[in-house]
mmCIF file of C-alpha atoms in Angstrom:
data_model
loop_
_atom_site.group_PDB
_atom_site.id
_atom_site.type_symbol
_atom_site.label_atom_id
_atom_site.label_comp_id
_atom_site.label_asym_id
_atom_site.label_seq_id
_atom_site.Cartn_x
_atom_site.Cartn_y
_atom_site.Cartn_z
ATOM 1 C CA MET A 50 -7.459 19.440 -29.748
ATOM 2 C CA ALA A 51 -6.888 20.545 -26.170
ATOM 3 C CA GLU A 52 -5.403 18.131 -23.678
ATOM 4 C CA LYS A 53 -7.925 16.508 -21.325
ATOM 5 C CA THR A 54 -7.871 18.077 -17.887
ATOM 6 C CA ARG A 55 -10.156 15.581 -16.166
ATOM 7 C CA TYR A 56 -11.748 12.200 -16.693
ATOM 8 C CA SER A 57 -15.304 12.050 -18.091
ATOM 9 C CA ASP A 58 -18.254 11.187 -15.867
ATOM 10 C CA GLU A 59 -18.373 7.728 -17.497
ATOM 11 C CA GLU A 60 -14.688 7.151 -16.741
ATOM 12 C CA LEU A 61 -15.163 8.391 -13.169
ATOM 13 C CA GLU A 62 -18.060 5.953 -12.759
ATOM 14 C CA GLU A 63 -15.817 3.075 -13.888
ATOM 15 C CA PHE A 64 -13.199 4.098 -11.292
ATOM 16 C CA ARG A 65 -15.891 4.498 -8.619
ATOM 17 C CA GLN A 66 -16.980 0.886 -9.172
ATOM 18 C CA ILE A 67 -13.385 -0.366 -8.977
ATOM 19 C CA ILE A 68 -12.803 1.601 -5.763
ATOM 20 C CA GLU A 69 -16.040 0.458 -4.120
ATOM 21 C CA GLU A 70 -15.164 -3.193 -4.822
ATOM 22 C CA LYS A 71 -11.665 -2.745 -3.369
ATOM 23 C CA LEU A 72 -13.119 -0.831 -0.409
ATOM 24 C CA ALA A 73 -15.580 -3.624 0.424
ATOM 25 C CA LEU A 74 -12.764 -6.207 0.352
ATOM 26 C CA ALA A 75 -10.440 -3.979 2.383
ATOM 27 C CA LYS A 76 -13.094 -3.402 5.059
ATOM 28 C CA ARG A 77 -13.844 -7.130 5.210
ATOM 29 C CA ASP A 78 -10.144 -7.932 5.656
ATOM 30 C CA TYR A 79 -9.787 -5.214 8.302
ATOM 31 C CA ASP A 80 -12.779 -6.560 10.228
ATOM 32 C CA GLN A 81 -11.291 -10.062 10.132
ATOM 33 C CA MET A 82 -7.990 -8.765 11.524
ATOM 34 C CA MET A 83 -9.797 -6.950 14.315
ATOM 35 C CA ARG A 84 -11.801 -10.092 15.202
ATOM 36 C CA VAL A 85 -8.552 -12.062 15.436
ATOM 37 C CA LEU A 86 -7.036 -9.389 17.684
ATOM 38 C CA MET A 87 -10.108 -9.362 19.934
ATOM 39 C CA ASN A 88 -10.286 -13.189 20.047
ATOM 40 C CA GLN A 89 -13.865 -12.984 18.749
ATOM 41 C CA ASP A 90 -13.514 -15.959 16.405
ATOM 42 C CA SER A 91 -12.160 -18.233 19.091
ATOM 43 C CA ASN A 92 -13.739 -20.382 21.771
ATOM 44 C CA ASP A 93 -10.281 -20.782 23.228
ATOM 45 C CA VAL A 94 -9.315 -19.781 26.751
ATOM 46 C CA ASP A 95 -6.044 -18.108 25.677
ATOM 47 C CA ASP A 96 -7.100 -14.719 26.958
ATOM 48 C CA THR A 97 -8.261 -15.978 30.378
ATOM 49 C CA SER A 98 -6.056 -18.921 31.355
ATOM 50 C CA PRO A 99 -2.584 -18.463 32.804
ATOM 51 C CA THR A 100 0.170 -19.766 30.591
ATOM 52 C CA TYR A 101 3.674 -20.734 31.538
ATOM 53 C CA LYS A 102 4.992 -21.299 28.052
ATOM 54 C CA ALA A 103 7.145 -18.229 27.447
ATOM 55 C CA LEU A 104 8.081 -19.167 23.878
ATOM 56 C CA GLU A 105 4.492 -19.686 22.802
ATOM 57 C CA GLU A 106 3.495 -16.450 24.491
ATOM 58 C CA GLY A 107 6.293 -14.585 22.716
ATOM 59 C CA SER A 108 5.208 -16.038 19.396
ATOM 60 C CA ALA A 109 1.592 -15.055 20.039
ATOM 61 C CA THR A 110 2.702 -11.529 20.948
ATOM 62 C CA GLN A 111 4.757 -11.236 17.764
ATOM 63 C CA THR A 112 1.825 -12.493 15.687
ATOM 64 C CA LYS A 113 -0.472 -9.966 17.355
ATOM 65 C CA GLU A 114 1.996 -7.163 16.641
ATOM 66 C CA GLU A 115 2.163 -8.215 12.991
ATOM 67 C CA ILE A 116 -1.638 -8.232 12.777
ATOM 68 C CA ILE A 117 -1.765 -4.779 14.399
ATOM 69 C CA GLN A 118 0.691 -3.473 11.771
ATOM 70 C CA MET A 119 -1.296 -5.079 8.960
ATOM 71 C CA ALA A 120 -4.535 -3.633 10.362
ATOM 72 C CA ALA A 121 -2.972 -0.151 10.521
ATOM 73 C CA ARG A 122 -1.845 -0.439 6.879
ATOM 74 C CA GLN A 123 -5.284 -1.699 5.914
ATOM 75 C CA GLN A 124 -6.920 1.220 7.707
ATOM 76 C CA LYS A 125 -4.657 3.658 5.821
ATOM 77 C CA PHE A 126 -5.581 1.910 2.538
ATOM 78 C CA ILE A 127 -9.303 2.234 3.386
ATOM 79 C CA GLN A 128 -8.844 5.949 4.114
ATOM 80 C CA GLY A 129 -7.049 6.371 0.777
ATOM 81 C CA LEU A 130 -9.886 4.654 -1.075
ATOM 82 C CA GLU A 131 -12.503 6.744 0.734
ATOM 83 C CA ALA A 132 -10.581 9.917 -0.149
ATOM 84 C CA ALA A 133 -10.520 8.751 -3.786
ATOM 85 C CA LEU A 134 -14.322 8.453 -3.716
ATOM 86 C CA VAL A 135 -14.515 12.061 -2.511
ATOM 87 C CA ARG A 136 -12.244 13.132 -5.379
ATOM 88 C CA ILE A 137 -14.539 11.309 -7.814
ATOM 89 C CA GLN A 138 -17.521 13.150 -6.347
ATOM 90 C CA ASN A 139 -15.629 16.456 -6.720
ATOM 91 C CA LYS A 140 -14.543 15.448 -10.256
ATOM 92 C CA THR A 141 -10.874 15.909 -9.316
ATOM 93 C CA TYR A 142 -10.059 12.178 -9.341
ATOM 94 C CA GLY A 143 -7.092 11.056 -11.399
ATOM 95 C CA ILE A 144 -5.340 14.412 -11.480
ATOM 96 C CA ASP A 145 -1.690 14.372 -10.392
ATOM 97 C CA ARG A 146 -1.478 16.642 -7.349
ATOM 98 C CA ILE A 147 1.977 17.925 -8.357
ATOM 99 C CA THR A 148 1.748 18.389 -12.125
ATOM 100 C CA GLY A 149 -2.010 18.801 -12.567
ATOM 101 C CA GLN A 150 -1.852 16.298 -15.450
ATOM 102 C CA LEU A 151 -4.073 13.224 -15.690
ATOM 103 C CA ILE A 152 -2.677 10.091 -14.071
ATOM 104 C CA PRO A 153 -2.729 7.254 -16.664
ATOM 105 C CA LYS A 154 -5.761 4.962 -16.408
ATOM 106 C CA GLU A 155 -3.534 1.888 -16.106
ATOM 107 C CA ARG A 156 -2.011 3.285 -12.909
ATOM 108 C CA LEU A 157 -5.407 4.206 -11.482
ATOM 109 C CA ARG A 158 -6.754 0.730 -12.197
ATOM 110 C CA ALA A 159 -3.776 -0.809 -10.374
ATOM 111 C CA VAL A 160 -3.603 1.789 -7.568
ATOM 112 C CA PRO A 161 -7.042 3.436 -7.479
ATOM 113 C CA HIS A 162 -6.185 5.720 -4.574
ATOM 114 C CA ALA A 163 -3.092 7.161 -6.327
ATOM 115 C CA THR A 164 -2.705 10.948 -6.256
ATOM 116 C CA LEU A 165 0.589 10.980 -8.178
ATOM 117 C CA SER A 166 1.679 9.599 -11.523
ATOM 118 C CA VAL A 167 4.640 7.223 -11.466
ATOM 119 C CA GLU A 168 6.859 10.027 -12.835
ATOM 120 C CA SER A 169 5.833 12.471 -10.093
ATOM 121 C CA LYS A 170 6.353 9.805 -7.446
ATOM 122 C CA MET A 171 9.844 9.008 -8.769
ATOM 123 C CA ASN A 172 10.773 12.693 -8.972
ATOM 124 C CA ARG A 173 9.744 13.211 -5.343
ATOM 125 C CA LYS A 174 12.201 10.613 -4.036
#
C-alpha cells in the first residue's frame, strides 16, 4: 500500500472545524485586547484627565505595551489559522513544507496552523 500523500476530505473537514473554532476565539480575544487599548470598555477619564502619578502612569504604559505585544502575537496566530484554511481549501493542509510528508494528526490538533512536523522543526534549529 502506498503511503498517504494528503489527508482525506473528511479529515480536512475535521481540521477545518477545529481551525474555525480556534479562529473565532482568537478573533474575539484580539478584539477584546484592542478595546482595552482604545479605552472602549471604560467610562474612566484616564485618557483625558491630567495625571501627576508617575508610577501609576509608568505601570499603565507597561501594561499597554504588554497588551500591544499580545495583540501582535494574536494577530500572527489569526493569520496562521487563516492560511491553514487556505491550505485546506487547496488540499495541501497537513503536509510538512520541508519533507513533503504528512504532519501527524496529533500535532495538527494541538497546533492546527503547523506547517512543519516536530522533527522538521527540530532539525531546522
